[in-house]
Coordinates of C-alpha atoms in Angstrom, one line a residue:
Chain T
M10 CA -132.1 53.9 -9.4
E11 CA -134.5 56.8 -8.8
T12 CA -132.9 59.0 -11.5
V13 CA -133.2 56.2 -14.1
E14 CA -136.9 56.0 -13.3
I15 CA -137.3 59.8 -13.7
N16 CA -135.5 59.7 -17.0
L17 CA -137.8 56.9 -18.3
E18 CA -140.8 58.8 -17.2
E19 CA -139.5 62.0 -18.9
Q20 CA -138.7 60.0 -22.1
F21 CA -142.1 58.5 -22.0
Q22 CA -143.8 61.9 -21.7
A23 CA -141.6 63.2 -24.5
R24 CA -142.8 60.4 -26.8
I25 CA -146.4 61.1 -25.9
D26 CA -145.9 64.8 -26.6
A27 CA -144.4 64.1 -30.0
D28 CA -147.5 61.9 -30.7
V29 CA -145.5 58.7 -30.9
R30 CA -147.7 55.8 -30.1
I31 CA -146.9 53.5 -27.2
E32 CA -146.8 49.8 -28.0
P33 CA -147.3 46.8 -25.6
K34 CA -143.6 46.0 -24.8
D35 CA -142.5 49.7 -24.4
W36 CA -141.7 51.0 -21.0
M37 CA -144.7 52.9 -19.5
P38 CA -145.5 54.3 -16.0
D39 CA -147.5 51.9 -13.9
A40 CA -150.3 54.5 -13.5
Y41 CA -150.6 54.7 -17.3
R42 CA -150.9 51.0 -17.6
K43 CA -153.5 50.8 -14.8
T44 CA -155.5 53.7 -16.2
L45 CA -155.6 52.0 -19.6
I46 CA -156.5 48.6 -18.3
R47 CA -159.4 50.2 -16.3
Q48 CA -160.6 52.3 -19.2
I49 CA -160.3 49.7 -21.9
S50 CA -161.8 46.9 -19.9
Q51 CA -164.7 49.1 -18.9
H52 CA -165.2 49.9 -22.5
A53 CA -165.1 46.2 -23.4
H54 CA -167.6 45.4 -20.6
S55 CA -169.9 48.1 -22.0
E56 CA -169.9 46.4 -25.4
L57 CA -170.6 43.1 -23.8
V58 CA -173.5 44.3 -21.6
G59 CA -174.7 46.6 -24.4
M60 CA -175.8 43.5 -26.2
L61 CA -178.4 42.7 -23.6
P62 CA -180.9 45.6 -24.0
E63 CA -180.9 45.0 -27.8
G64 CA -181.0 41.2 -27.6
N65 CA -184.3 41.8 -25.8
W66 CA -185.8 42.9 -29.1
I67 CA -184.3 40.4 -31.6
T68 CA -187.3 38.0 -31.4
R69 CA -189.8 40.9 -31.5
A70 CA -188.3 43.0 -34.4
P71 CA -191.1 44.2 -36.6
S72 CA -189.8 42.7 -39.8
L73 CA -187.3 40.1 -41.0
K74 CA -185.1 43.0 -42.4
R75 CA -185.1 44.7 -39.0
K76 CA -184.4 41.5 -37.3
S77 CA -181.4 40.7 -39.6
I78 CA -180.0 44.2 -39.0
L79 CA -180.4 44.0 -35.3
L80 CA -178.7 40.6 -35.2
A81 CA -175.8 42.0 -37.2
K82 CA -175.5 44.9 -34.9
V83 CA -175.5 42.8 -31.7
Q84 CA -172.9 40.6 -33.3
D85 CA -170.8 43.7 -34.0
E86 CA -171.1 44.6 -30.3
A87 CA -169.7 41.2 -29.3
G88 CA -166.8 41.8 -31.8
H89 CA -166.2 45.3 -30.4
G90 CA -165.9 43.7 -26.9
L91 CA -163.4 41.2 -28.2
Y92 CA -161.2 43.8 -29.9
L93 CA -161.1 45.8 -26.7
Y94 CA -160.5 42.8 -24.4
S95 CA -157.6 41.9 -26.7
A96 CA -156.2 45.4 -26.4
A97 CA -156.4 45.2 -22.6
E98 CA -154.7 41.9 -22.7
T99 CA -151.6 43.4 -24.4
L100 CA -151.2 45.3 -21.2
G101 CA -151.0 42.2 -19.1
A102 CA -154.6 42.0 -18.0
S103 CA -156.1 38.5 -18.2
R104 CA -159.4 37.9 -19.8
D105 CA -160.7 35.7 -17.0
Q106 CA -159.8 38.3 -14.4
M107 CA -161.5 41.1 -16.4
L108 CA -164.7 39.0 -16.7
A109 CA -164.5 38.1 -13.0
D110 CA -164.2 41.8 -12.1
L111 CA -167.3 42.6 -14.3
H112 CA -169.3 39.8 -12.7
S113 CA -168.3 40.7 -9.1
G114 CA -169.3 44.3 -9.7
K115 CA -165.7 45.5 -9.1
A116 CA -165.4 46.8 -12.7
K117 CA -168.0 49.2 -14.2
Y118 CA -169.6 49.4 -17.6
S119 CA -171.5 52.3 -19.2
S120 CA -174.6 53.2 -17.0
I121 CA -176.7 53.7 -20.1
F122 CA -177.3 49.9 -20.3
N123 CA -178.9 49.9 -17.0
Y124 CA -182.0 51.5 -18.5
P125 CA -184.8 49.3 -19.9
T126 CA -185.7 49.1 -23.6
L127 CA -189.5 49.2 -23.4
S128 CA -190.6 49.7 -27.0
W129 CA -189.3 49.2 -30.5
A130 CA -188.6 52.9 -30.7
D131 CA -186.0 52.3 -28.0
M132 CA -184.0 50.3 -30.6
G133 CA -184.1 53.5 -32.7
C134 CA -182.9 55.6 -29.7
V135 CA -180.2 53.2 -28.8
G136 CA -178.8 53.4 -32.3
W137 CA -179.3 57.0 -33.0
L138 CA -178.6 58.6 -29.5
V139 CA -176.5 56.0 -27.6
D140 CA -174.4 54.9 -30.5
G141 CA -174.2 58.5 -31.6
A142 CA -172.8 59.5 -28.2
A143 CA -170.4 56.4 -28.3
I144 CA -169.1 57.5 -31.7
L145 CA -168.3 61.0 -30.3
N146 CA -166.4 59.4 -27.5
Q147 CA -164.7 56.9 -29.8
V148 CA -163.6 58.9 -32.8
P149 CA -161.0 60.8 -30.8
L150 CA -159.9 57.5 -29.3
C151 CA -158.7 56.4 -32.7
R152 CA -155.8 58.8 -32.0
T153 CA -155.3 57.7 -28.4
S154 CA -151.7 57.3 -27.3
Y155 CA -151.7 53.5 -26.8
G156 CA -151.3 51.7 -30.2
P157 CA -153.5 48.6 -29.7
Y158 CA -156.3 50.6 -28.2
A159 CA -156.2 53.1 -31.1
R160 CA -156.2 50.3 -33.7
A161 CA -159.1 48.6 -32.0
M162 CA -161.1 51.9 -32.0
V163 CA -160.4 52.4 -35.7
R164 CA -162.1 49.1 -36.4
V165 CA -165.0 49.9 -33.9
C166 CA -165.6 53.3 -35.5
K167 CA -165.9 51.9 -39.0
E168 CA -168.6 49.5 -37.8
E169 CA -170.3 51.9 -35.4
S170 CA -171.6 54.3 -38.1
F171 CA -173.9 51.6 -39.5
H172 CA -175.3 51.3 -36.0
Q173 CA -176.2 54.9 -35.7
R174 CA -177.7 55.2 -39.2
Q175 CA -179.9 52.1 -38.7
G176 CA -181.1 53.7 -35.4
F177 CA -181.9 57.0 -37.1
E178 CA -183.7 55.1 -39.9
I179 CA -185.9 53.4 -37.3
M180 CA -186.7 56.8 -35.7
Q181 CA -187.4 58.3 -39.1
T182 CA -189.7 55.5 -40.1
L183 CA -191.7 55.8 -36.9
C184 CA -191.9 59.6 -37.2
E185 CA -193.2 59.3 -40.7
G186 CA -195.7 56.7 -39.6
T187 CA -199.0 56.9 -37.8
P188 CA -199.5 59.4 -34.9
V189 CA -199.2 56.5 -32.5
Q190 CA -195.9 55.5 -33.9
K191 CA -194.6 59.1 -33.8
E192 CA -195.7 59.3 -30.2
M193 CA -193.8 56.1 -29.5
A194 CA -190.7 57.8 -31.0
Q195 CA -191.2 60.9 -28.8
E196 CA -191.8 58.9 -25.7
A197 CA -188.5 56.9 -26.3
L198 CA -186.6 60.1 -26.9
N199 CA -188.0 61.5 -23.6
R200 CA -186.6 58.5 -21.8
W201 CA -183.2 58.2 -23.5
W202 CA -182.1 61.9 -23.8
W203 CA -180.9 62.5 -20.3
P204 CA -179.3 59.1 -19.7
T205 CA -177.4 59.6 -23.0
L206 CA -176.0 63.0 -21.9
M207 CA -174.8 61.1 -18.8
M208 CA -172.7 58.8 -21.0
F209 CA -170.0 61.4 -21.3
G210 CA -169.3 61.1 -17.6
P211 CA -169.3 63.6 -14.7
K212 CA -168.7 67.3 -15.2
D213 CA -165.1 68.3 -15.8
A214 CA -164.9 69.8 -12.4
D215 CA -165.9 66.4 -10.9
S216 CA -163.7 64.3 -13.1
P217 CA -160.3 64.2 -11.3
N218 CA -158.7 61.8 -13.8
T219 CA -159.3 63.9 -16.8
A220 CA -156.3 66.1 -16.6
Q221 CA -153.8 63.2 -16.3
S222 CA -155.6 61.3 -19.1
M223 CA -155.4 64.3 -21.4
N224 CA -151.7 64.8 -20.5
W225 CA -151.1 61.2 -21.5
R226 CA -153.2 61.7 -24.6
I227 CA -155.4 58.8 -23.7
K228 CA -158.3 61.3 -23.8
R229 CA -158.4 64.1 -26.4
F230 CA -161.5 66.0 -25.2
T231 CA -163.0 66.6 -21.8
N232 CA -166.4 65.2 -20.8
D233 CA -168.1 68.6 -21.0
E234 CA -166.6 69.3 -24.4
L235 CA -168.0 66.1 -25.8
R236 CA -171.4 66.6 -24.2
Q237 CA -171.7 70.0 -25.8
K238 CA -170.7 68.6 -29.2
F239 CA -173.4 65.9 -28.8
V240 CA -176.1 68.4 -28.0
D241 CA -175.1 70.6 -30.9
M242 CA -175.3 67.6 -33.2
M243 CA -178.5 66.1 -32.0
V244 CA -180.9 69.0 -31.5
P245 CA -181.1 69.7 -35.2
Q246 CA -181.5 66.0 -36.0
A247 CA -184.4 65.8 -33.5
E248 CA -185.9 68.8 -35.2
F249 CA -185.6 67.1 -38.5
L250 CA -187.5 64.2 -37.2
G251 CA -190.2 66.5 -35.8
L252 CA -189.4 65.5 -32.2
T253 CA -188.7 67.6 -29.2
V254 CA -185.8 67.2 -26.9
P255 CA -187.1 66.9 -23.4
D256 CA -185.2 69.9 -22.0
P257 CA -186.9 73.3 -21.8
N258 CA -183.5 75.0 -21.5
V259 CA -182.3 74.0 -24.9
K260 CA -181.7 77.2 -26.7
W261 CA -179.3 78.3 -29.5
N262 CA -176.6 80.6 -28.1
Q263 CA -175.1 82.7 -30.9
T264 CA -172.1 83.8 -28.7
K265 CA -170.8 80.4 -28.0
N266 CA -172.0 79.1 -31.4
G267 CA -173.7 76.1 -29.7
Y268 CA -176.8 75.2 -27.7
D269 CA -177.4 76.0 -24.1
F270 CA -178.9 73.2 -22.2
G271 CA -180.2 72.2 -18.8
E272 CA -178.3 70.4 -16.0
V273 CA -178.1 66.7 -15.9
D274 CA -179.6 65.0 -12.9
W275 CA -176.2 64.0 -11.3
E276 CA -177.9 62.3 -8.4
E277 CA -179.5 59.9 -10.8
F278 CA -176.2 59.4 -12.6
W279 CA -174.3 58.5 -9.4
N280 CA -177.1 56.3 -8.2
V281 CA -177.0 54.2 -11.4
V282 CA -173.2 54.1 -11.3
K283 CA -173.4 52.8 -7.7
G284 CA -175.6 49.9 -8.9
N285 CA -179.1 51.2 -8.1
G286 CA -180.3 51.8 -11.6
M287 CA -183.5 50.2 -13.0
C288 CA -181.7 47.2 -14.7
N289 CA -178.3 46.9 -12.9
K290 CA -179.2 43.6 -11.3
D291 CA -180.9 42.3 -14.4
R292 CA -178.0 43.0 -16.7
L293 CA -175.3 41.5 -14.4
G294 CA -177.6 38.6 -13.6
A295 CA -178.0 37.8 -17.3
R296 CA -174.3 38.2 -18.0
I297 CA -173.3 35.9 -15.1
K298 CA -176.0 33.3 -16.2
A299 CA -174.7 33.3 -19.8
H300 CA -171.1 32.9 -18.5
E301 CA -171.9 30.1 -16.1
E302 CA -174.1 28.2 -18.6
G303 CA -171.4 28.5 -21.2
A304 CA -168.8 27.0 -18.9
W305 CA -169.3 23.4 -20.1
V306 CA -168.7 24.6 -23.7
R307 CA -165.4 26.2 -22.8
E308 CA -164.3 23.1 -20.9
A309 CA -165.5 20.7 -23.6
A310 CA -163.6 22.7 -26.3
L311 CA -160.4 22.5 -24.3
A312 CA -160.8 18.8 -23.7
H313 CA -161.6 18.2 -27.4
A314 CA -158.5 20.1 -28.5
A315 CA -156.4 18.1 -26.0
K316 CA -157.8 14.8 -27.2
R317 CA -157.2 15.7 -30.9
K318 CA -153.7 16.8 -30.2
Q319 CA -153.0 13.5 -28.4
R320 CA -154.5 11.5 -31.3
E321 CA -152.4 13.4 -33.8
Q322 CA -149.3 12.6 -31.8
Q323 CA -150.2 8.9 -31.6
E324 CA -150.7 8.7 -35.3
K325 CA -147.4 10.5 -35.9
S326 CA -145.5 8.1 -33.7
A327 CA -147.3 5.1 -35.1
A328 CA -146.3 6.2 -38.6
A329 CA -142.6 6.8 -37.6
Chain F
M281 CA -162.0 31.0 -12.2
N282 CA -160.2 27.7 -11.6
Q283 CA -160.5 26.7 -15.2
A284 CA -157.7 27.3 -17.7
E285 CA -158.2 30.0 -20.3
W286 CA -158.2 29.1 -23.9
P287 CA -154.9 30.0 -25.4
L288 CA -154.4 33.3 -27.2
W289 CA -153.9 33.5 -31.0
E290 CA -152.6 36.2 -33.2
V291 CA -154.7 36.7 -36.3
F292 CA -153.3 37.7 -39.8
I293 CA -155.6 38.5 -42.7
R294 CA -155.0 38.8 -46.4
S295 CA -157.5 41.4 -47.5
K296 CA -157.3 40.5 -51.2
Q297 CA -155.3 38.3 -53.5
G298 CA -151.9 39.9 -54.2
L299 CA -151.5 41.5 -50.8
D300 CA -149.6 40.4 -47.7
H301 CA -151.3 38.9 -44.6
K302 CA -151.4 41.7 -42.1
H303 CA -151.7 41.4 -38.3
V304 CA -155.3 42.5 -37.3
G305 CA -155.5 41.5 -33.6
S306 CA -155.9 38.5 -31.4
L307 CA -158.4 36.2 -29.9
H308 CA -158.8 33.1 -27.6
A309 CA -159.6 29.7 -29.0
A310 CA -159.2 26.1 -27.9
D311 CA -157.4 25.0 -31.1
A312 CA -156.3 26.3 -34.5
T313 CA -159.5 25.3 -36.2
M314 CA -161.6 27.2 -33.8
A315 CA -159.2 30.1 -33.9
I316 CA -159.7 30.4 -37.7
Q317 CA -163.4 30.2 -37.4
N318 CA -163.5 32.8 -34.6
A319 CA -161.2 35.0 -36.6
R320 CA -163.6 34.8 -39.6
D321 CA -166.5 35.8 -37.3
V322 CA -164.6 38.6 -35.5
Y323 CA -162.4 40.1 -38.2
T324 CA -164.1 39.4 -41.6
R325 CA -167.8 40.2 -41.0
R326 CA -167.7 42.7 -43.9
M327 CA -165.6 40.8 -46.5
E328 CA -162.3 42.2 -45.1
G329 CA -160.4 39.0 -46.0
V330 CA -159.8 36.2 -48.4
S331 CA -157.3 34.3 -46.3
I332 CA -156.6 33.9 -42.6
W333 CA -153.5 32.9 -40.7
V334 CA -153.5 32.2 -37.0
V335 CA -150.4 31.7 -34.8
E336 CA -150.5 30.9 -31.1
S337 CA -149.2 34.0 -29.4
V338 CA -146.7 32.1 -27.3
H339 CA -144.9 31.2 -30.5
V340 CA -144.2 34.8 -31.5
H341 CA -140.7 36.0 -30.7
A342 CA -140.1 39.8 -30.8
S343 CA -137.2 42.2 -30.8
N344 CA -136.9 44.1 -27.5
P345 CA -138.1 47.7 -27.8
D346 CA -135.6 48.8 -25.0
D347 CA -132.8 47.8 -27.3
S348 CA -134.3 49.1 -30.5
A349 CA -131.9 52.1 -30.8
A350 CA -128.8 49.8 -30.8
F351 CA -130.5 47.0 -32.6
F352 CA -131.5 49.1 -35.6
D353 CA -128.4 51.2 -35.5
P354 CA -126.5 49.4 -38.3
A355 CA -128.9 50.8 -40.9
N356 CA -128.9 54.3 -39.5
D357 CA -125.8 55.6 -41.3
K358 CA -126.2 54.0 -44.7
V359 CA -128.1 56.6 -46.6
Y360 CA -126.3 55.4 -49.7
R361 CA -128.8 52.5 -49.7
H362 CA -131.4 54.9 -50.9
P363 CA -131.6 56.1 -54.6
T364 CA -132.1 59.7 -53.5
F365 CA -128.5 59.6 -52.2
Y366 CA -127.2 59.8 -55.8
E367 CA -127.3 62.9 -57.9
V368 CA -128.3 62.4 -61.4
P369 CA -127.7 65.1 -64.0
D370 CA -130.9 66.8 -65.2
S371 CA -130.2 65.8 -68.8
I372 CA -130.2 62.1 -67.9
K373 CA -133.7 60.6 -68.4
H374 CA -135.2 57.2 -67.4
M375 CA -133.2 56.7 -64.3

């Protein structure tokens, strides 16, 4: 039996190395399946919880146009969550179990959503920086080795670029506005810059799963590579806006053809991951409340569907 | 979590008249009507479709990927089914 297992594993790796996508019913190592379920469900949870900091601003958007855009964006996030949950379900994970793990705190979601959205400029930063970072993470995932995950990411990426642009537009409008508005933009950038850099995860040296994920081609770039790309992309954009990135160590480095930048506060990162961020309790609380208060709707829909089915059957047998 | 999950549905979308319905993903819904409405909200927010099919996932039967080598083998040695198998003299046109 053992040799068969080894052969399957070798064949599997050979397919991965040849860039053949893995599909739901294909044989795969248990660890591959587990890694994917963890990563995809975490990703789905992030989309779901990611609606909360923005939902906070729907009723206070400064114009009807901004409100419509924000509503559309939040609706997209719900859709992204759904694409991803569906992808995870193709691996045998159940939706109810994934949600239960989110609500119990067993499953994680992106720490970025445990920071508060204090001003309208935060909606700009969430779109411009947070979604910008998400896009950098997600574009390579369109080529990830698991078919359903890759297809979900293609759809997500198509929609995500609107998110980033509307965020940048909010920032640009504020920066071209009154001095107070510009200050609001700078203040938001000051608060969001570092947490956004943390979105790429721990440093490569502290990320034990990276090597295996790269080998399985789930991941295509390391955390540090993506973080560097992000800084290289964002510093010029901040300059364009006339804003200053809150890091005195940001400096162009000709040799590496990229920016040098300061060290992320990893203590803060791990602290938020462990559940002690500013909004962890708030976010999970809001999520659980929405889920529990929606329970009667889910039950009623099932009961309604059952009743309708029964009535149809009665009508059919009466006609026969 | 003692309550039953809504059943899973596979969603197929025709992106425009003249094209096939294509599988786009899946979702949970209590019944077919809700599945179609949810599919509209989830998969056609940007005019991606003009028609939606939903099929309860339990009704989809699939070939087994473990047998795919043997299963698709009958077509493997029949290159003569392709037009490129035949050599047409250069002077022959419109073929």
